[in-house]
Every structure is written in C-alpha cells, then in structure tokens.
mmCIF file of C-alpha atoms and ligand atoms in Angstrom:
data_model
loop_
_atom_site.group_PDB
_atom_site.id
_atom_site.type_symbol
_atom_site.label_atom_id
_atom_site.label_comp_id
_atom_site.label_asym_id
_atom_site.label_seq_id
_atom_site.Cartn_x
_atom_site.Cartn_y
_atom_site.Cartn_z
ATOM 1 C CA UNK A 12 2.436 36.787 4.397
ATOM 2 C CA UNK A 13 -1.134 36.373 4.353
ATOM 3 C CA UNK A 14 -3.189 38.170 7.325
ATOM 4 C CA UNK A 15 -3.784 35.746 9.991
ATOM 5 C CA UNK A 16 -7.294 34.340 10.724
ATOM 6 C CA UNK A 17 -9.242 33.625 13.803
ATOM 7 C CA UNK A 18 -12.166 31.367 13.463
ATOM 8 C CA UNK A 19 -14.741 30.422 15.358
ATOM 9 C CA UNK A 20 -16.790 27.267 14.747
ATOM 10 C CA UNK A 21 -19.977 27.024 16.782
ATOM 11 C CA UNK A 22 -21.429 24.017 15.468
ATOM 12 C CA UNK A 23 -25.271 23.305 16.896
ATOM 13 C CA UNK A 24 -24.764 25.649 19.678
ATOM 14 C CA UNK A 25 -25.793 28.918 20.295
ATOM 15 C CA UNK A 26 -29.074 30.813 21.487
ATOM 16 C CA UNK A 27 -29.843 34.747 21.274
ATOM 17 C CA UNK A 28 -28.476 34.468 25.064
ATOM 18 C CA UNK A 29 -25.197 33.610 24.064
ATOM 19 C CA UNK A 30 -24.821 36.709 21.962
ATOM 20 C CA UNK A 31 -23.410 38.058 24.392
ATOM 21 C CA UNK A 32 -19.989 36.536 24.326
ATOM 22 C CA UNK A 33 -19.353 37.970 20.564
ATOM 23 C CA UNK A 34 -20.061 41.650 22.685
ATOM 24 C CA UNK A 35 -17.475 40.720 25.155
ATOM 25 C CA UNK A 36 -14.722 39.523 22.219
ATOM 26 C CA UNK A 37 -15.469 42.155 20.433
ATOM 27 C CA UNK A 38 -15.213 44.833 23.324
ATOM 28 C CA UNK A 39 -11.802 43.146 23.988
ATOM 29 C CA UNK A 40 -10.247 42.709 20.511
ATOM 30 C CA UNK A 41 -11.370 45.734 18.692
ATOM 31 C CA UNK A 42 -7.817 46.424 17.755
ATOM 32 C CA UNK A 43 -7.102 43.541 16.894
ATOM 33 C CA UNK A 44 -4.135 43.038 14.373
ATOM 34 C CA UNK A 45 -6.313 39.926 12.855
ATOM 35 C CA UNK A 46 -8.513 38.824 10.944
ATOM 36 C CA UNK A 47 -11.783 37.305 13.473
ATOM 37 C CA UNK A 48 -14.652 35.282 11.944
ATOM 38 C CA UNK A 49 -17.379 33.606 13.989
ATOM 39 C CA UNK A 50 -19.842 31.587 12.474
ATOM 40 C CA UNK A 51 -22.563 31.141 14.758
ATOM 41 C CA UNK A 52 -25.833 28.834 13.882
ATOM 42 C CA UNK A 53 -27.490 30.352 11.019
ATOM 43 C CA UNK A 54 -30.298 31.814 13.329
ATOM 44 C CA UNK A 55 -27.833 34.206 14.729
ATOM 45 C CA UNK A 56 -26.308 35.618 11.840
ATOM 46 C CA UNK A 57 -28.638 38.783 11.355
ATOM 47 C CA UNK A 58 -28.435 39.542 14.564
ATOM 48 C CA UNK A 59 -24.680 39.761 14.233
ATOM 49 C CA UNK A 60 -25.071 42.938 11.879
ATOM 50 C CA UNK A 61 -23.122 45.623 13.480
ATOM 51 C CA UNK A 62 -20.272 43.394 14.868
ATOM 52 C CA UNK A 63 -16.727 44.117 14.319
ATOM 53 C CA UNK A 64 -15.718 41.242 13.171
ATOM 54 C CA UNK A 65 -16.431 39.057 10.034
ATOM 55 C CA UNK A 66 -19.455 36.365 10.191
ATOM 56 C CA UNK A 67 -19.988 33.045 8.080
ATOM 57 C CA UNK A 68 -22.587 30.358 7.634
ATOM 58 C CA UNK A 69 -21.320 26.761 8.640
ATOM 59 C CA UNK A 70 -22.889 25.012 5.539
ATOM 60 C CA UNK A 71 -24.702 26.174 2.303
ATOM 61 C CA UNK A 72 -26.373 24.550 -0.629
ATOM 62 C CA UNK A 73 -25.199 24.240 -3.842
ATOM 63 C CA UNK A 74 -28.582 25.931 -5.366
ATOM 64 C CA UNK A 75 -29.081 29.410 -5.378
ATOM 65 C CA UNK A 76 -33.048 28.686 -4.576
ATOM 66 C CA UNK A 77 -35.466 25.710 -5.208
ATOM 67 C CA UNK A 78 -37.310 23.165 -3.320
ATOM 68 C CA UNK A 79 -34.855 21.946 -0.936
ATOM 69 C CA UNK A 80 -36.693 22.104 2.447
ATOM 70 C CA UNK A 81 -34.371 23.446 5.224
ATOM 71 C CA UNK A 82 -31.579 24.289 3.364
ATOM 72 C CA UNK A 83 -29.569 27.835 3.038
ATOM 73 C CA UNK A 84 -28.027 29.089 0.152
ATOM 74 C CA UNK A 85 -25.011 30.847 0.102
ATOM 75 C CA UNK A 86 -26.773 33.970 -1.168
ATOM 76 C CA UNK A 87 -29.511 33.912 1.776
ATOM 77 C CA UNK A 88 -26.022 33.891 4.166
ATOM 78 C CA UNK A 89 -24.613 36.787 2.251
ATOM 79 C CA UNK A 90 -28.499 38.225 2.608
ATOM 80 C CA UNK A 91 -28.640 37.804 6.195
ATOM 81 C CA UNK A 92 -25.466 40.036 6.358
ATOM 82 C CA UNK A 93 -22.597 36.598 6.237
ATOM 83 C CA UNK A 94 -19.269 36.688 4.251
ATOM 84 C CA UNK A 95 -17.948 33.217 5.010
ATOM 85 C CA UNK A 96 -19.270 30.482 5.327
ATOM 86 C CA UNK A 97 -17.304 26.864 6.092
ATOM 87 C CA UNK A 98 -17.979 23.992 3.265
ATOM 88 C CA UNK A 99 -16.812 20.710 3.769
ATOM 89 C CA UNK A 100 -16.406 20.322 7.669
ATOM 90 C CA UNK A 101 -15.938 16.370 8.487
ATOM 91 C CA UNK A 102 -19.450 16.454 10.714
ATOM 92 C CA UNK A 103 -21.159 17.837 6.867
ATOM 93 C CA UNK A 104 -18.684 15.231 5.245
ATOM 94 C CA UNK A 105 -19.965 12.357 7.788
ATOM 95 C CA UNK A 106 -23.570 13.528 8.704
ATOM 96 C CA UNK A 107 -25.015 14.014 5.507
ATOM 97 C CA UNK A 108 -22.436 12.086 3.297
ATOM 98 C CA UNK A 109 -20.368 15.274 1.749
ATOM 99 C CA UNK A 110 -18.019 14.220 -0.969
ATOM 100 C CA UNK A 111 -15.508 16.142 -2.716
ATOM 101 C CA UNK A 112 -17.879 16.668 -5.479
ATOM 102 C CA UNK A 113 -20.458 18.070 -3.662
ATOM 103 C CA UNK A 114 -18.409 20.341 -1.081
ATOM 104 C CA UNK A 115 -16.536 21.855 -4.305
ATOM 105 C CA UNK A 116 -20.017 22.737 -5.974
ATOM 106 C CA UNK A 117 -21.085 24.323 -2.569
ATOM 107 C CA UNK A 118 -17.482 26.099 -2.649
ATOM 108 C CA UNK A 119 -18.285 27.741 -6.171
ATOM 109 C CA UNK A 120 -22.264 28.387 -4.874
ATOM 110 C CA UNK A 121 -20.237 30.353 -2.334
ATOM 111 C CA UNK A 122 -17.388 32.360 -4.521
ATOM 112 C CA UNK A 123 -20.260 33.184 -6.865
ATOM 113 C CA UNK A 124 -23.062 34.984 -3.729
ATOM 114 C CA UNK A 125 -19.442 36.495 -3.118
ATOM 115 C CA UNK A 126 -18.496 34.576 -0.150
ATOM 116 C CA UNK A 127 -15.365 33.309 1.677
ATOM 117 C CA UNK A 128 -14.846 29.240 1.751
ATOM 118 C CA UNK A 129 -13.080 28.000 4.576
ATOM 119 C CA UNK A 130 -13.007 24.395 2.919
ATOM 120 C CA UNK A 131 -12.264 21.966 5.368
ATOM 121 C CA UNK A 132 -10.209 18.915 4.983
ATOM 122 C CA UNK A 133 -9.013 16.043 6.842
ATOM 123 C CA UNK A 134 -7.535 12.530 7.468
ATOM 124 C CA UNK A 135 -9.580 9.914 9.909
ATOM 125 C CA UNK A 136 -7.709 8.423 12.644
ATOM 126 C CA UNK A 137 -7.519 5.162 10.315
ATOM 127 C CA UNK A 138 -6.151 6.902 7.547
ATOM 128 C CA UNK A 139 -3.634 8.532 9.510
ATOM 129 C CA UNK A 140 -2.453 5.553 11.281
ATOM 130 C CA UNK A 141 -2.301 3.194 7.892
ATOM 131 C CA UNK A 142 -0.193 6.321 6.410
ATOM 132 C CA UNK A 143 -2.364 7.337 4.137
ATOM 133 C CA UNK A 144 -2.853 11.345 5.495
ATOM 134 C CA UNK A 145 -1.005 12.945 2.178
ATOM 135 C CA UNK A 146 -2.720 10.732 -0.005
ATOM 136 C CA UNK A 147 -6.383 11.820 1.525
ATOM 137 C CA UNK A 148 -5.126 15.105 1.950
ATOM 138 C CA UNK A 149 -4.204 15.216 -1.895
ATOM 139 C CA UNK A 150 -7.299 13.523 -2.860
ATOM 140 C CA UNK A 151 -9.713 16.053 -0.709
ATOM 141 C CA UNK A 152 -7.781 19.148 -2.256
ATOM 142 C CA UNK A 153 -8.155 18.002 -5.844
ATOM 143 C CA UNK A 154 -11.747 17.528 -5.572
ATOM 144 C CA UNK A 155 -13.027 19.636 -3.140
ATOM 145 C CA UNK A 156 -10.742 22.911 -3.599
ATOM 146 C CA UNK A 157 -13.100 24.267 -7.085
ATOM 147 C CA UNK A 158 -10.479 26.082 -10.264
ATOM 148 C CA UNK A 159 -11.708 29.461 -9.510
ATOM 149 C CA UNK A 160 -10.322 29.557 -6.023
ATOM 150 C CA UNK A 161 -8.141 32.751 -5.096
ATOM 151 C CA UNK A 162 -6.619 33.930 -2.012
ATOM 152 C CA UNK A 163 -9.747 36.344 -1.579
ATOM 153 C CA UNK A 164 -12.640 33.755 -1.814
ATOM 154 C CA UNK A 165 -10.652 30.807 -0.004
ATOM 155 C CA UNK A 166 -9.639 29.816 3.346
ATOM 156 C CA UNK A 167 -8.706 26.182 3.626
ATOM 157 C CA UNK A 168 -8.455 24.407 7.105
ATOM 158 C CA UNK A 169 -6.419 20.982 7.969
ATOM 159 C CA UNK A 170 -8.711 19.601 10.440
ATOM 160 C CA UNK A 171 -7.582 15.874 11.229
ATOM 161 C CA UNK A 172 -11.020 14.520 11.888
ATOM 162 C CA UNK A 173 -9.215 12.501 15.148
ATOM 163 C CA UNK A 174 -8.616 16.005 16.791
ATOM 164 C CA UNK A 175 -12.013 17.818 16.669
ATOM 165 C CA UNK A 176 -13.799 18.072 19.469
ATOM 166 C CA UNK A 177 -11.082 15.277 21.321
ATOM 167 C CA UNK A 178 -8.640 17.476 22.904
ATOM 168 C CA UNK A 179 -5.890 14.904 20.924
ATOM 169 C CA UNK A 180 -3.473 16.926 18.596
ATOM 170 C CA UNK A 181 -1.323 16.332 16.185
ATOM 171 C CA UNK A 182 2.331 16.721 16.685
ATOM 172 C CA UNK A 183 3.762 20.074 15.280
ATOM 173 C CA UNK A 184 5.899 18.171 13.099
ATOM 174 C CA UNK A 185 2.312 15.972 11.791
ATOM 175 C CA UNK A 186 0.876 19.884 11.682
ATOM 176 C CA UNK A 187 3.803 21.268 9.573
ATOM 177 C CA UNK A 188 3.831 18.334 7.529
ATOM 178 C CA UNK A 189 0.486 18.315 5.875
ATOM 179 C CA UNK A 190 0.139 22.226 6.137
ATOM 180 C CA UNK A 191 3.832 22.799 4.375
ATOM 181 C CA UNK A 192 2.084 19.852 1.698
ATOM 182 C CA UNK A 193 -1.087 21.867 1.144
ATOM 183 C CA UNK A 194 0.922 25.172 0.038
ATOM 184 C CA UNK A 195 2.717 23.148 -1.958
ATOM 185 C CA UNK A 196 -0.367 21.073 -3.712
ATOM 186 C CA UNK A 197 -1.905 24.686 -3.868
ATOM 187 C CA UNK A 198 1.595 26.245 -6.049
ATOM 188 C CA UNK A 199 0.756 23.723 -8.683
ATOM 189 C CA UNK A 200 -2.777 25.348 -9.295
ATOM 190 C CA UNK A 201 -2.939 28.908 -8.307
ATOM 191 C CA UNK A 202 -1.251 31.714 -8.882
ATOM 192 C CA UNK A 203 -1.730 33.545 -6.118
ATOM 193 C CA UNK A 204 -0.841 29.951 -3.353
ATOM 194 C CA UNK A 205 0.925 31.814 -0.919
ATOM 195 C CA UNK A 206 -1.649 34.332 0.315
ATOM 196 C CA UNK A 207 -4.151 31.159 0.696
ATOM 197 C CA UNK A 208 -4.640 31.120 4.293
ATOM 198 C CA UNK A 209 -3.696 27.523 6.012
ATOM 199 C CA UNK A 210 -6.286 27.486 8.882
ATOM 200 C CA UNK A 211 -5.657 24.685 11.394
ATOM 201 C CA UNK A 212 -8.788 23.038 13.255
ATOM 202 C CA UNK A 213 -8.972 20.280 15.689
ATOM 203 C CA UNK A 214 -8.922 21.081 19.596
ATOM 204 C CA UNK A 215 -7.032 24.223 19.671
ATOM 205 C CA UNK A 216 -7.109 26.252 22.881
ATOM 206 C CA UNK A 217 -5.672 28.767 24.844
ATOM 207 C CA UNK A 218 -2.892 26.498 25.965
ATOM 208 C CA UNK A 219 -1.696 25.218 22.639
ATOM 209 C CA UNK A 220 -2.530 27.855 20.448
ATOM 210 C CA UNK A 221 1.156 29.958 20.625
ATOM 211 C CA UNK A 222 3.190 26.603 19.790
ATOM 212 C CA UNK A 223 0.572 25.765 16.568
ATOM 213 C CA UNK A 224 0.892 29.230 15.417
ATOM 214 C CA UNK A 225 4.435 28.810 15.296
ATOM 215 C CA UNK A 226 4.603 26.246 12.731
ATOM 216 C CA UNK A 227 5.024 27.433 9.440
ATOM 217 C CA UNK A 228 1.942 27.839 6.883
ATOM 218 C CA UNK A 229 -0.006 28.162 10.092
ATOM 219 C CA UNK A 230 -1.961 31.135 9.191
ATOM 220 C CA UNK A 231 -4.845 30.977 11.945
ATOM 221 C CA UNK A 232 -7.025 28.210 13.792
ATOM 222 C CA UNK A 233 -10.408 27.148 12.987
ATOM 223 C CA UNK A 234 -11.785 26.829 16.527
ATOM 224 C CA UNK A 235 -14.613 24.547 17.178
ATOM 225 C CA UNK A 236 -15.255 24.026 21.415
ATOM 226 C CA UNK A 237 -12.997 26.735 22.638
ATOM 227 C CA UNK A 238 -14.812 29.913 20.436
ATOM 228 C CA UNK A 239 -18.238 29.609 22.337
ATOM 229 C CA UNK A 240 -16.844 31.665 25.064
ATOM 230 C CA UNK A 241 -15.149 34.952 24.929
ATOM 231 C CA UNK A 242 -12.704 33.759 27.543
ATOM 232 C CA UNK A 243 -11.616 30.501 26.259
ATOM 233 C CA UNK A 244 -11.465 31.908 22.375
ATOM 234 C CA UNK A 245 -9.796 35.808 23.597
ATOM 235 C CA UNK A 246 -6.524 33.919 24.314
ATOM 236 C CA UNK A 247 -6.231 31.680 20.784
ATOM 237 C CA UNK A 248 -6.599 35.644 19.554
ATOM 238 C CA UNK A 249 -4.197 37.035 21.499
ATOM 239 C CA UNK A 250 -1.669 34.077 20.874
ATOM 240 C CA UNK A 251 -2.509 34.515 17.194
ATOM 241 C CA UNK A 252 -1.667 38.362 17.630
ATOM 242 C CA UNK A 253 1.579 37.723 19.094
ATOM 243 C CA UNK A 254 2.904 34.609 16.389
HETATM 244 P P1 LIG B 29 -12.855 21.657 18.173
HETATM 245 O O1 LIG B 29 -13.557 21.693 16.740
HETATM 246 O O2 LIG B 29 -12.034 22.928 18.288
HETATM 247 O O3 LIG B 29 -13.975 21.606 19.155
HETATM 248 O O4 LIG B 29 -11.985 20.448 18.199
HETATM 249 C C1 LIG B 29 -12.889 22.214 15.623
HETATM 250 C C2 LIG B 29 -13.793 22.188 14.409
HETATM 251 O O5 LIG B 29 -14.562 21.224 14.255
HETATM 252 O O6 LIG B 29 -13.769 23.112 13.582
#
C-alpha cells in the first residue's frame, strides 16, 4: 500500500498573510500518519523552508533556463526549497493550451531537478457524458505519464475537469472506475504500478472526503478550494488518517 497523500492546490491565491494557515496545519498535524504537500503560488515557496510538510510548484517549464520571460523551471522550484510540483492541471491544460506532449516534457524537466509530478488528468463534462472518460483517460496517460516514471518521482491525480472548483462529484462508483482503470493502464508500463499514488481532485471537502477515501486506489485527494484554510483542509487530513 502506498503512503497516502494530502494535497493542497492553491491555485492564484495566496499572500505572505495567508502563511499563516500552513502554521496552524502544521501545529495540528505534526503527527500526522500522511504524507501533506501544499503547493502554494510560487512566491511563497521559500518562505515555506522550515515547514513540516512537503511543498511543490503548481507548473514548471520544460527548460532548465533560457529566455522564457516569467516562467519557472523545475530546478528554480527545487532551488527555492520545492519537491513537487503539479504538471498538467486542466486550468495549465486550458489556459495556456497544455497537451500531452508538452505536460510529459515538463514531467521529465521535473524527475530530472529531482522532483515529484503530481500529473493531472481528466475528462470534460462532454467527454464524460458522450462516454468517452476511459478513452481520454487512456489517451492523457499514454502521452502525458513520461517512460521514466516510478512510484518515487510520480503522483498522478484523476481530476474530472466538471468537478474542480464546482462542488459536483463524481459518483464513487465513476471514482473507482477510472481510478481502478489507471492502476491497471499503469501495470502494463511500470514495474513498480502499485505504489503509484492515485490522487483524486475535484471538490473534495471535509464532508466527502471519508466516503472518497474509501474507494479503492484512492490513495489521497488533490485539494484545490478547501486547502486554503487550515480548517476546511485539517478535516480531508484527518479523514485521510483514519481511511
Ligand atoms: P477544487 O480544485 O478542490 O477547488 O475543486 C481541485 C483542483 O483543481 O486541484
């Protein structure tokens, strides 16, 4: 069984004010029995050296270095004191037209400034209702998940892109479904499939958390509106704690 994975998404949000509430999480889950990321706005990651728990960039570049005004590699995130960062979320995929091609270069930019991917994928709400989620699903793993990926340098999160930030979710049967599929795409590639951790993203919260981390190859929640406060995102821990 892989060790479970709290993770906090913060998106655009976030100001040195608001540091505050990764004190208060991690005054309250020091002991905890899993695995916490926050990734925070990139401004904030140095100033998250010293915390207990792990921290990650939300986006890198595929580039090492260059002339790519505003961007961040994955070895300035590991330099400003990051070991995750998430490649692929559906706002990268539909703000600044991601593919698969360019989210599994950003994925190996990452394993190789030696940090963790949490590589998101994800059906629309289109694609889910003309049944085509296993297909995209497949599709998205092939060519965003890159060869070299191991249970170390790799998180992958099912985010249906109709459940972020909507407070809709899927059924736990729809969540088992594609989640059960994923290990199973993963067993035909890599040796070590099993200790992959299976995030789930898409409007988790305190009050839903305990039945989603019952289903199985649920090994944590990516957690977008509910980790920007210590007391919406303490529960999702504690639930994750006690699955
Ligand atoms: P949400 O976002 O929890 O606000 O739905 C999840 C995500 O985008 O990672």
């Amino acid at each position: 069984m892989p060790r479970k994975l709290a993770a906090g998404n913060w998106k655009m949000n976030g100001l040195r004010a608001n540091l505050t509430e990764i004190h208060t999480l991690a005054e309250r889950h020091a002991e905890a029995s899993v695995d916490i990321l926050i990734c925070p706005p990139t401004t904030l990651i140095h100033a998250c050296n010293g915390v207990l728990f792990d921290i990650g960039g939300q986006d890198c570049h595929t580039e090492t270095g260059g002339a790519h005004t505003g961007d961040i590699s994955a070895q300035m995130l590991a330099d400003a004191g990051a070991n995750y960062v998430i490649t692929g979320h559906s706002e990268r995929r539909a703000d600044h037209g991601e593919t698969d091609v360019i989210v599994a270069a950003k994925s190996t930019a990452a394993h190789e400034a030696g940090l963790t991917a949490v590589i998101c994928i994800g059906e629309t709400l289109d694609e889910r209702e003309s049944g085509a989620t296993l297909e995209v699903i497949d599709t998205q793993l092939a060519g965003s998940i890159p060869d070299q990926t191991t249970a170390q340098n790799t998180v992958i999160a099912y985010e249906p892109v109709w459940a972020i930030g909507t407070g809709k979710v899927p059924t736990l049967d729809q969540i088992g479904e594609v989640h059960s599929h994923i290990r199973a795409r993963l067993s035909e590639r890599f040796a070590d499939s099993a200790d992959i951790r299976l995030l789930y993203g898409g409007s988790v919260k305190g009050s839903n958390a305990a039945d989603i981390f019952a289903v199985a190859n649920v090994d944590g929640a990516l957690v977008g509106g509910a980790s920007l406060k210590a007391d919406d995102f303490s529960p999702i821990i504690t639930a994750l704690e006690n699955s």
